[in-house]
XYZ file of C-alpha atoms in Angstrom:
685
model
C 0.000 0.000 0.000
C 2.203 2.819 -1.203
C 1.982 6.319 0.103
C 1.018 7.439 -3.349
C -2.393 5.982 -2.560
C -3.088 9.044 -0.507
C -3.262 11.066 -3.702
C -5.277 8.692 -5.817
C -8.194 9.960 -7.867
C -11.470 10.447 -6.040
C -13.267 7.942 -8.307
C -11.510 5.802 -10.924
C -13.258 4.053 -13.807
C -13.121 0.729 -11.958
C -14.599 2.236 -8.784
C -17.323 3.978 -10.801
C -18.238 0.744 -12.580
C -18.323 -1.342 -9.390
C -20.273 1.399 -7.578
C -22.968 1.499 -10.257
C -23.347 -2.277 -10.077
C -23.343 -2.116 -6.276
C -26.070 0.552 -6.273
C -28.449 -1.880 -8.009
C -27.353 -4.890 -5.938
C -28.135 -3.037 -2.720
C -31.787 -2.536 -3.802
C -32.643 -5.836 -2.154
C -35.123 -5.138 0.690
C -33.032 -7.460 2.884
C -30.129 -5.056 2.557
C -32.158 -1.846 2.499
C -33.843 -2.565 5.838
C -30.437 -1.940 7.481
C -30.944 1.717 6.513
C -34.503 2.430 7.772
C -34.717 5.923 6.265
C -33.925 4.776 2.731
C -36.005 1.632 3.261
C -39.051 3.890 3.753
C -38.166 5.647 0.481
C -37.966 2.273 -1.287
C -41.390 1.276 0.067
C -42.688 4.628 -1.190
C -41.270 3.756 -4.620
C -43.096 0.412 -4.702
C -46.395 2.056 -3.700
C -45.938 4.757 -6.364
C -45.124 2.036 -8.900
C -48.342 0.176 -8.039
C -50.263 3.448 -8.396
C -48.693 3.961 -11.824
C -50.006 0.589 -12.992
C -53.281 0.700 -11.017
C -53.947 4.421 -10.368
C -57.333 3.849 -8.709
C -56.235 1.180 -6.237
C -56.339 3.707 -3.355
C -59.217 5.720 -4.764
C -57.053 8.247 -6.674
C -58.036 9.822 -9.994
C -57.100 7.653 -12.996
C -55.645 10.770 -14.709
C -52.748 10.731 -12.208
C -50.995 7.772 -13.825
C -48.226 9.944 -15.347
C -47.780 11.913 -12.100
C -47.548 8.689 -10.088
C -45.015 7.330 -12.584
C -42.831 10.437 -12.275
C -42.902 10.196 -8.465
C -41.956 6.493 -8.677
C -39.031 7.220 -11.024
C -37.682 10.028 -8.792
C -37.939 7.870 -5.662
C -36.158 5.000 -7.432
C -33.332 7.357 -8.425
C -33.148 8.679 -4.833
C -32.582 5.157 -3.486
C -30.036 4.434 -6.236
C -28.077 7.604 -5.410
C -27.955 6.670 -1.708
C -26.713 3.163 -2.574
C -24.216 4.653 -5.005
C -22.754 6.879 -2.252
C -22.132 3.850 -0.032
C -20.777 1.796 -2.946
C -18.255 4.516 -3.823
C -16.973 4.523 -0.235
C -16.693 0.735 -0.242
C -15.145 0.734 -3.716
C -12.267 2.962 -2.625
C -11.514 0.553 0.225
C -11.757 -2.513 -1.997
C -9.340 -0.967 -4.489
C -6.742 -0.722 -1.696
C -7.463 -4.271 -0.584
C -6.677 -5.735 -4.001
C -2.978 -4.883 -3.723
C -2.872 -6.476 -0.272
C -4.597 -9.642 -1.477
C -1.827 -10.182 -4.020
C 0.620 -10.838 -1.195
C -1.553 -13.707 0.090
C -1.866 -15.674 -3.138
C -0.037 -19.005 -3.254
C 2.347 -18.223 -0.376
C 4.315 -21.318 0.625
C 6.135 -21.840 3.901
C 9.049 -23.996 5.125
C 7.564 -25.567 8.258
C 10.125 -26.916 10.743
C 9.096 -30.301 12.146
C 9.978 -31.600 15.616
C 12.763 -33.756 14.172
C 14.409 -30.694 12.599
C 13.332 -31.473 9.025
C 11.616 -28.942 6.756
C 8.242 -29.463 5.123
C 6.877 -27.238 2.342
C 3.264 -26.325 3.163
C 0.709 -23.738 2.089
C 0.696 -20.674 4.356
C -3.023 -21.137 4.995
C -2.229 -24.460 6.744
C -0.012 -22.863 9.389
C -1.305 -22.820 12.962
C -0.448 -20.637 15.917
C 2.789 -21.908 17.505
C 4.240 -23.422 14.300
C 7.864 -22.560 13.545
C 8.944 -21.695 9.995
C 12.229 -20.702 8.430
C 12.238 -17.848 5.900
C 15.235 -17.244 3.659
C 16.323 -14.516 1.242
C 13.624 -13.391 -1.242
C 10.927 -15.472 0.491
C 7.657 -14.103 1.848
C 7.001 -14.316 5.571
C 3.887 -16.529 5.502
C 2.062 -15.186 8.565
C 2.450 -12.903 11.571
C 5.059 -14.092 14.027
C 7.952 -13.484 16.392
C 11.579 -13.996 15.363
C 13.101 -16.640 17.644
C 16.423 -17.015 15.854
C 18.438 -15.106 13.255
C 18.729 -11.509 12.035
C 17.708 -10.248 8.586
C 16.625 -7.258 6.526
C 12.908 -7.317 5.766
C 11.137 -5.446 2.971
C 7.825 -4.217 4.433
C 6.854 -2.033 1.463
C 3.796 -4.193 0.708
C 2.413 -3.150 4.094
C 3.975 0.226 4.893
C 4.821 1.696 1.481
C 8.423 2.317 2.626
C 11.014 0.977 0.184
C 13.889 0.880 2.717
C 14.212 -2.552 4.401
C 14.111 -2.777 8.191
C 16.103 -5.067 10.482
C 14.293 -7.805 12.362
C 16.026 -9.987 14.967
C 15.308 -12.284 17.879
C 14.640 -10.643 21.239
C 13.944 -7.006 22.022
C 11.307 -4.780 20.509
C 12.112 -5.554 16.860
C 11.287 -9.242 16.760
C 7.742 -8.876 15.426
C 7.227 -9.683 11.719
C 4.140 -9.301 9.562
C 2.794 -11.836 7.086
C 3.175 -10.723 3.458
C 6.541 -8.992 3.955
C 9.742 -10.246 2.271
C 13.138 -11.234 3.676
C 15.754 -9.554 1.465
C 18.910 -10.795 3.183
C 19.997 -13.626 5.483
C 17.320 -15.778 7.180
C 14.858 -15.822 10.073
C 13.314 -18.553 12.170
C 9.782 -17.379 13.005
C 7.194 -18.673 15.468
C 3.683 -18.056 14.090
C 1.531 -15.967 16.454
C -1.837 -15.839 14.623
C -4.399 -18.359 13.486
C -5.165 -18.808 9.735
C -7.322 -15.959 8.448
C -6.650 -13.799 11.512
C -3.285 -12.296 10.627
C -2.622 -8.574 10.560
C -2.815 -8.653 6.763
C -6.200 -10.416 6.902
C -7.472 -7.759 9.310
C -6.207 -5.026 7.015
C -7.965 -6.505 3.998
C -11.318 -6.905 5.751
C -11.094 -3.468 7.322
C -10.208 -1.547 4.175
C -12.912 -3.392 2.269
C -15.372 -2.256 4.899
C -16.674 -5.801 5.241
C -16.199 -5.933 8.994
C -16.947 -2.280 9.747
C -19.129 -2.018 12.819
C -21.276 1.046 13.398
C -19.803 3.380 15.993
C -21.708 4.562 19.104
C -22.241 8.053 17.678
C -23.357 6.578 14.366
C -25.799 4.249 16.146
C -27.145 7.187 18.182
C -27.613 9.299 15.043
C -29.203 6.367 13.223
C -31.640 5.964 16.148
C -32.500 9.666 15.895
C -33.141 9.350 12.153
C -35.365 6.310 12.723
C -37.251 8.232 15.412
C -37.798 11.199 13.094
C -38.916 8.858 10.314
C -41.488 7.172 12.562
C -42.776 10.546 13.809
C -43.202 11.937 10.298
C -44.769 8.687 9.112
C -47.421 9.063 11.848
C -47.877 12.737 10.904
C -48.410 11.957 7.210
C -50.817 9.051 7.890
C -52.767 11.231 10.313
C -52.826 14.105 7.824
C -54.173 11.778 5.127
C -56.916 10.589 7.489
C -57.885 14.167 8.363
C -57.959 15.136 4.679
C -60.114 12.115 3.869
C -62.469 12.940 6.764
C -62.842 16.524 5.532
C -63.409 15.218 2.005
C -60.230 16.854 0.733
C -58.694 14.820 -2.102
C -54.935 14.487 -1.717
C -53.243 12.009 -4.089
C -51.401 9.166 -2.319
C -48.260 9.907 -4.375
C -48.298 13.450 -2.966
C -48.452 12.085 0.582
C -45.492 9.816 -0.236
C -43.606 12.814 -1.637
C -44.359 14.766 1.546
C -43.083 11.925 3.733
C -39.881 11.504 1.707
C -39.198 15.241 1.887
C -39.980 15.422 5.612
C -37.718 12.555 6.710
C -33.922 13.213 6.698
C -33.175 11.324 3.475
C -29.997 13.286 2.687
C -28.072 12.252 5.789
C -29.838 8.868 5.757
C -28.368 8.221 2.310
C -24.876 9.432 3.260
C -24.490 8.221 6.852
C -22.937 4.840 6.049
C -20.697 6.367 3.370
C -19.358 8.950 5.851
C -18.381 6.207 8.329
C -16.675 4.057 5.704
C -14.874 7.076 4.245
C -13.570 8.017 7.714
C -11.814 4.662 8.044
C -10.688 4.959 4.436
C -8.974 8.293 5.159
C -7.127 6.805 8.134
C -6.058 3.808 6.030
C -4.763 6.063 3.255
C -2.679 7.740 5.937
C -1.016 4.354 6.498
C -2.799 3.735 9.792
C -4.955 0.659 10.275
C -7.865 1.159 12.676
C -9.082 -2.062 14.260
C -12.609 -0.607 14.409
C -14.623 2.417 13.358
C -15.046 3.121 17.062
C -11.289 3.776 17.324
C -11.403 6.363 14.510
C -14.407 8.067 16.068
C -12.792 8.054 19.520
C -9.893 10.004 17.999
C -12.302 12.839 17.312
C -13.290 12.970 20.999
C -9.750 12.867 22.456
C -9.175 15.281 25.361
C -5.721 14.163 26.520
C -2.764 12.849 24.531
C 0.085 10.989 26.256
C 3.334 10.867 24.274
C 6.715 9.257 24.852
C 9.584 11.718 24.696
C 12.213 9.615 22.930
C 11.411 9.028 19.274
C 8.140 10.929 19.473
C 8.912 14.409 20.726
C 12.683 14.140 20.302
C 14.821 12.292 17.770
C 16.263 10.018 20.439
C 19.847 10.696 19.302
C 21.810 13.347 21.173
C 23.094 15.797 18.570
C 25.591 18.659 18.767
C 23.917 21.940 19.730
C 26.832 24.216 20.692
C 30.552 24.499 21.497
C 31.502 26.039 24.853
C 35.216 26.936 25.242
C 36.941 27.277 28.634
C 38.644 30.534 29.642
C 41.713 31.333 27.616
C 40.727 29.214 24.596
C 39.014 30.445 21.432
C 35.744 28.996 20.231
C 37.193 28.681 16.708
C 39.982 26.374 17.920
C 37.504 24.309 19.947
C 35.298 23.896 16.864
C 38.224 22.838 14.665
C 39.528 20.251 17.138
C 35.994 18.946 17.758
C 35.490 18.449 14.012
C 38.865 16.674 13.773
C 37.783 14.096 16.370
C 34.496 13.510 14.534
C 35.492 13.257 10.857
C 35.743 9.466 11.085
C 33.085 9.087 13.774
C 30.054 7.594 12.008
C 27.737 7.800 15.011
C 24.821 10.290 14.831
C 26.612 12.361 17.488
C 29.855 12.446 15.492
C 28.136 13.397 12.245
C 26.207 16.165 14.019
C 29.470 17.649 15.386
C 30.892 17.853 11.850
C 27.661 19.353 10.509
C 27.441 21.980 13.253
C 31.138 22.778 12.821
C 30.594 23.469 9.099
C 27.688 25.757 9.935
C 29.941 27.677 12.338
C 32.743 28.077 9.774
C 35.309 25.405 10.658
C 38.551 25.398 8.688
C 38.817 21.601 8.794
C 37.713 19.882 5.570
C 36.770 16.240 5.067
C 40.055 15.581 3.254
C 41.885 16.143 6.573
C 40.717 12.702 7.706
C 43.344 11.115 5.437
C 46.111 12.768 7.471
C 44.896 11.379 10.812
C 44.689 8.093 12.655
C 41.215 7.587 14.135
C 40.938 6.215 17.696
C 37.555 4.567 18.286
C 35.452 4.968 21.395
C 35.549 2.084 23.903
C 33.616 1.455 27.079
C 36.927 1.290 28.967
C 38.408 4.632 27.831
C 35.053 6.476 27.416
C 36.652 8.661 24.754
C 37.540 8.749 21.062
C 39.673 10.977 18.887
C 42.533 11.196 16.392
C 46.329 11.054 16.370
C 47.955 13.558 14.014
C 51.101 12.787 12.023
C 53.170 15.162 14.185
C 52.250 13.089 17.264
C 49.522 15.415 18.578
C 46.660 13.550 20.245
C 43.166 15.099 20.112
C 40.455 13.502 22.248
C 36.782 14.010 23.089
C 34.936 12.107 25.781
C 33.241 12.034 29.148
C 34.250 14.654 31.717
C 35.789 12.181 34.168
C 37.669 10.304 31.436
C 39.211 13.433 29.868
C 40.001 14.861 33.309
C 41.962 11.712 34.200
C 43.610 11.620 30.747
C 44.837 15.237 30.983
C 45.967 14.913 34.604
C 48.023 11.805 33.823
C 49.790 13.788 31.078
C 50.672 16.554 33.541
C 48.004 18.989 32.443
C 45.645 21.125 34.520
C 41.862 21.140 34.586
C 40.466 24.641 33.888
C 38.584 26.161 36.841
C 35.430 26.860 34.826
C 35.215 23.412 33.199
C 33.141 21.802 35.963
C 30.673 24.715 35.874
C 30.179 24.312 32.092
C 29.704 20.546 32.445
C 27.202 20.990 35.309
C 25.216 23.594 33.372
C 24.898 21.332 30.317
C 23.925 18.331 32.463
C 21.261 20.371 34.296
C 19.699 21.244 30.936
C 19.382 17.559 30.102
C 22.298 17.623 27.679
C 25.413 15.478 27.402
C 28.822 17.231 27.797
C 31.747 15.954 25.709
C 35.047 17.468 26.809
C 37.684 18.125 24.115
C 41.428 18.176 24.781
C 44.619 18.409 22.729
C 47.375 16.415 24.433
C 47.169 17.689 28.041
C 45.290 20.933 27.330
C 41.475 21.120 27.633
C 39.840 23.446 25.080
C 36.193 23.205 26.049
C 32.991 21.209 25.835
C 30.703 19.987 23.041
C 27.057 20.395 24.114
C 24.997 17.409 22.914
C 21.229 17.514 23.359
C 18.273 15.332 22.465
C 16.779 17.568 19.788
C 13.063 18.290 19.663
C 11.601 17.441 16.261
C 10.868 20.525 14.129
C 7.277 21.678 13.812
C 6.071 20.044 17.038
C 5.565 23.363 18.818
C 3.122 24.468 16.126
C 1.367 21.071 16.090
C 0.923 21.049 19.865
C -0.397 24.604 19.632
C -2.951 23.360 17.080
C -4.068 20.659 19.498
C -4.304 23.197 22.312
C -6.609 25.308 20.133
C -9.099 22.456 19.948
C -8.878 21.742 23.666
C -6.538 18.713 23.683
C -3.988 18.528 26.517
C -0.590 16.975 25.743
C 1.457 15.128 28.375
C 5.051 13.978 27.786
C 6.337 10.811 29.478
C 10.081 10.458 29.971
C 12.573 8.592 32.119
C 14.687 11.767 32.443
C 15.084 13.659 35.696
C 12.540 16.454 36.431
C 14.924 19.266 35.401
C 15.701 17.679 32.028
C 12.039 16.807 31.503
C 10.991 20.386 32.241
C 13.521 21.737 29.734
C 12.381 19.415 26.920
C 8.691 19.995 27.758
C 9.148 23.773 27.560
C 11.050 23.551 24.271
C 8.471 21.197 22.722
C 5.493 23.186 23.974
C 3.628 20.328 25.707
C 1.158 21.138 28.465
C 2.601 18.791 31.072
C 5.160 16.066 31.701
C 5.835 13.018 33.864
C 9.524 12.702 34.761
C 11.282 9.455 35.723
C 8.259 7.710 34.246
C 7.875 3.930 34.542
C 5.368 1.835 32.490
C 2.961 1.611 35.424
C 3.040 5.410 35.785
C 1.504 5.720 32.313
C -1.435 3.526 33.305
C -1.938 5.550 36.495
C -1.992 8.796 34.490
C -4.403 7.368 31.896
C -6.785 6.141 34.596
C -6.573 9.497 36.356
C -7.566 11.351 33.179
C -10.325 8.844 32.378
C -11.725 9.199 35.927
C -12.303 12.859 35.083
C -14.404 11.790 32.092
C -11.696 12.445 29.488
C -10.876 10.433 26.363
C -7.171 9.524 26.338
C -4.851 8.666 23.436
C -1.288 7.365 23.578
C 1.425 5.805 21.426
C 3.783 2.933 22.136
C 5.814 0.142 20.551
C 7.248 -2.046 23.292
C 5.814 -4.918 25.289
C 6.003 -2.698 28.368
C 3.660 -0.231 26.606
C 0.968 -2.874 25.990
C -0.957 -2.398 29.275
C -1.147 1.374 28.779
C -2.143 0.994 25.101
C -4.960 -1.328 26.151
C -6.099 1.061 28.891
C -6.144 4.148 26.624
C -9.276 4.930 24.620
C -7.080 5.358 21.533
C -3.914 3.233 21.500
C -1.632 3.730 18.480
C 0.996 0.977 18.210
C 3.989 1.090 15.899
C 4.169 -1.577 13.184
C 7.855 -2.023 14.039
C 6.918 -2.767 17.643
C 6.165 -6.017 19.409
C 3.176 -8.253 18.738
C 1.966 -7.566 22.294
C 1.814 -3.818 21.635
C -0.059 -4.297 18.345
C -2.553 -6.676 19.950
C -3.216 -4.282 22.826
C -3.715 -1.209 20.630
C -6.776 -0.401 18.541
C -4.760 1.319 15.808
C -1.462 0.393 14.147
C 0.772 2.878 12.320
C 2.371 1.121 9.357
C 5.060 3.808 9.053
C 6.008 3.490 12.747
C 5.938 7.259 13.194
C 4.823 8.001 16.783
C 4.022 11.647 16.009
C 1.378 10.529 13.524
C -1.147 10.312 16.360
C -1.453 14.089 16.015
C -2.774 13.704 12.453
C -4.913 10.698 13.387
C -6.707 12.800 15.996
C -7.405 15.438 13.367
C -8.818 12.793 11.009
C -11.123 11.638 13.825
C -12.209 15.236 14.399
C -12.836 15.590 10.677
C -15.054 12.487 10.678
C -17.242 13.851 13.473
C -17.384 17.315 11.904
C -18.316 15.868 8.506
C -21.134 13.824 9.980
C -22.381 16.766 12.032
C -22.141 19.227 9.149
C -24.039 17.039 6.687
C -26.671 16.225 9.331
C -27.144 19.963 9.901
C -27.409 20.540 6.136
C -29.871 17.667 5.723
C -32.245 18.867 8.436
C -31.929 22.511 7.357
C -32.762 21.834 3.704
C -36.057 20.236 4.770
C -37.296 23.762 5.588
C -37.281 24.775 1.918
C -39.023 21.537 0.943
C -41.815 22.303 3.407
C -42.401 25.633 1.665
C -42.539 23.833 -1.684
C -44.825 20.904 -0.814
C -47.198 22.131 1.932
C -48.618 25.077 -0.105
C -48.834 22.844 -3.196
C -50.888 20.252 -1.302
C -53.494 22.593 0.112
C -53.661 25.606 -2.230
C -56.462 24.085 -4.348
C -58.575 23.423 -1.234
C -57.431 26.389 0.877
C -56.566 29.266 -1.516
C -55.171 31.299 1.400
C -52.231 28.839 1.549
C -50.900 30.507 -1.604
C -49.287 33.103 0.667
C -46.802 30.402 1.741
C -45.736 29.800 -1.872
C -42.853 32.237 -1.389
C -40.858 30.622 -4.219
C -43.752 31.269 -6.655
C -43.594 27.735 -8.005
C -45.639 27.227 -11.188
C -48.142 24.524 -10.211
C -48.773 22.143 -7.294
C -47.482 19.216 -9.363
C -44.301 21.040 -10.448
C -43.679 22.152 -6.854
C -43.910 18.610 -5.492
C -41.823 17.059 -8.257
C -39.200 19.844 -8.033
C -38.801 19.234 -4.296
C -38.496 15.474 -4.890
C -35.948 15.927 -7.679
C -33.853 18.244 -5.515
C -34.102 15.734 -2.656
C -32.660 13.073 -4.994
C -29.867 15.000 -6.726
C -28.494 16.587 -3.538
C -27.237 13.136 -2.400
C -24.682 12.591 -5.214
C -23.751 16.278 -5.013
C -22.671 15.752 -1.395
C -20.753 12.496 -2.032
C -17.385 14.316 -2.538
C -17.797 16.051 0.845
C -18.753 12.758 2.514
C -15.703 11.028 0.986
C -13.064 13.729 1.465
C -14.505 15.153 4.657
C -15.302 18.707 5.631
C -12.138 20.821 5.633
C -10.859 20.875 9.185
C -9.101 23.735 10.948
C -8.160 23.535 14.636
C -10.413 25.764 16.746
C -12.512 25.680 19.872
C -15.673 23.580 19.682
C -17.919 26.603 20.298
C -16.380 28.515 17.395
C -16.494 25.403 15.207
C -20.199 24.911 15.991
C -21.034 28.503 15.058
C -19.012 28.229 11.845
C -20.672 24.980 10.736
C -24.122 26.278 11.657
C -23.413 29.321 9.510
C -22.124 27.364 6.512
C -24.136 24.134 6.584
C -27.140 25.344 8.577
C -27.744 28.580 6.696
C -26.478 27.024 3.459
C -28.830 24.097 3.976
C -31.755 26.525 4.005
C -30.681 28.772 1.121
C -29.417 26.152 -1.384
C -32.735 24.212 -1.611
C -34.732 27.411 -2.219
C -32.479 28.217 -5.170
C -32.271 24.608 -6.387
C -36.016 23.899 -6.211
C -36.832 27.165 -8.000
C -34.387 26.386 -10.842
C -35.753 22.828 -11.170
C -39.314 24.207 -11.200
C -38.464 26.553 -14.071
C -37.114 23.577 -16.025
C -39.831 20.997 -15.319
C -42.992 23.168 -15.365
C -42.998 23.538 -19.212
C -42.543 19.754 -19.567
C -45.355 19.047 -17.121
C -47.584 21.464 -19.031
C -47.040 19.369 -22.161
C -48.075 16.290 -20.148
C -51.214 18.060 -18.960
C -50.087 18.344 -15.298
């Protein structure tokens, strides 16, 4: 599933074709009854169809055959459009699933028997606990844990990343995913999932939408829509009885049209599509949600708990500054520091060279050829270079360099300890630099905060989400990093159980909590959190405990996932507001049209000046039908989301989708009336 999928076309030819077929397949009453609102519309279609064939079956005028037929056709199209919206959402997911299915076809595995022999079996025959051996260029047949060996694994089929990752026995990088490929060496893997229940299987079923369960908010909204439908059904039946009692002739097709326009058909037709599209957007972001509930919970998050290392900071201590001691120039300190790091391939060494270049060092890379590099060892706690003239340049821990210089007869500068203490108190690592027995100063290494996080945390703060950083550092270091990153709070010297305590504390206050993790020790906290985002590179325990898995293993992605969840809720709310608001215009079209002939005074409500009662009713029905496909792009892509307070967001959406939902139908129905009234006149209506 490549990252290019995020920019795929909204609807391809294949998706369009499958969606059109799906729209007709979903017409089955057995399927339609799952969507009560549209099921009522389908029943209305069947009644209108019967009235077209037998116009007098309910006592209507036989001259209404054409009118009944037009109502039936419009209702049929309305149901088709609603089915089409859902089919498009499902089609986009199925298109992603096809590439994943390719990795499952005809996969064979080398099963290790108890006697040590190998047996070639189909991957589908593997059971939990079986041990397989996977060699170069072979697919890993199912999810498992590496129990022996070390190898590079190509996970591009799952993550979209072309660079192989290292997997080895023990530690937090022993988890492997079925469908990935070993590109070097070999691995002995113990299978950890039953057939058909691997991570890849879950991905396929989830992106296809086949196992998508309705979320609590979606169920609540669906219940509301059903309630409104029942209420309006009672109203229309009662109205028909009153009209019949007062000897007022109202065609049955008109009553059906009134019911269809009264009930929230727009959101009823789009509700399922919005839910599927929400999961689709998360999947296209290379995150697999184990349920729709997890995506929706993201939109309700109040507190976000983040690990410091690898999430807020890079995890590697990089050079931030050079601090010379008294009597030594900063330029000399920079040059000697770069000398010691030219052949040092560690992240720290490379960062010293990079920072030195930025600060104008005179030492070029070619100078490395004139030096003998001395590697760092745990015994010496220092590294450096020996120059051809016998000069020895070293960098290392304070105590190690202090001893080294003293043994050579040198003196320790008075201000050195103060510089070292200051750097340590800031959470940094001091590397002292000396030339023979003379100390020149200190390299300040710090765990660098990832760029852009301050702005992203500010965005979260705008929408009322509190961020808490967890770190094993001392309180002073934690406070420094927290201030630099812009998080709202921190937990210093944090142990795994402290995360659970903090999550429970926030949840006790009625808050929804999200967190990230990748290790086995993170599993309990991931399970306790309302939204647990596990890294794909992490352990099987972490992935099992979480309800979302990031295929790119980027812990900071939880920030975007929360915004996608917010977007899902906003999209559903906005389209619900639009749907209910546009019913107002339909009332002004249909109600006057129904009663004007009997009660001429009702003409005053015909504020749109629609041509005839029949054109008014049909125009409202046509608008009710065509608005569904017009809103499909919004349902699929989601309402554009900008971080802001919920009160401001509510006012904005009420202004756009509430007011827009009232104005657009007035304009649309009037335009449709101008187009259809001449045609109806030709038909004698």
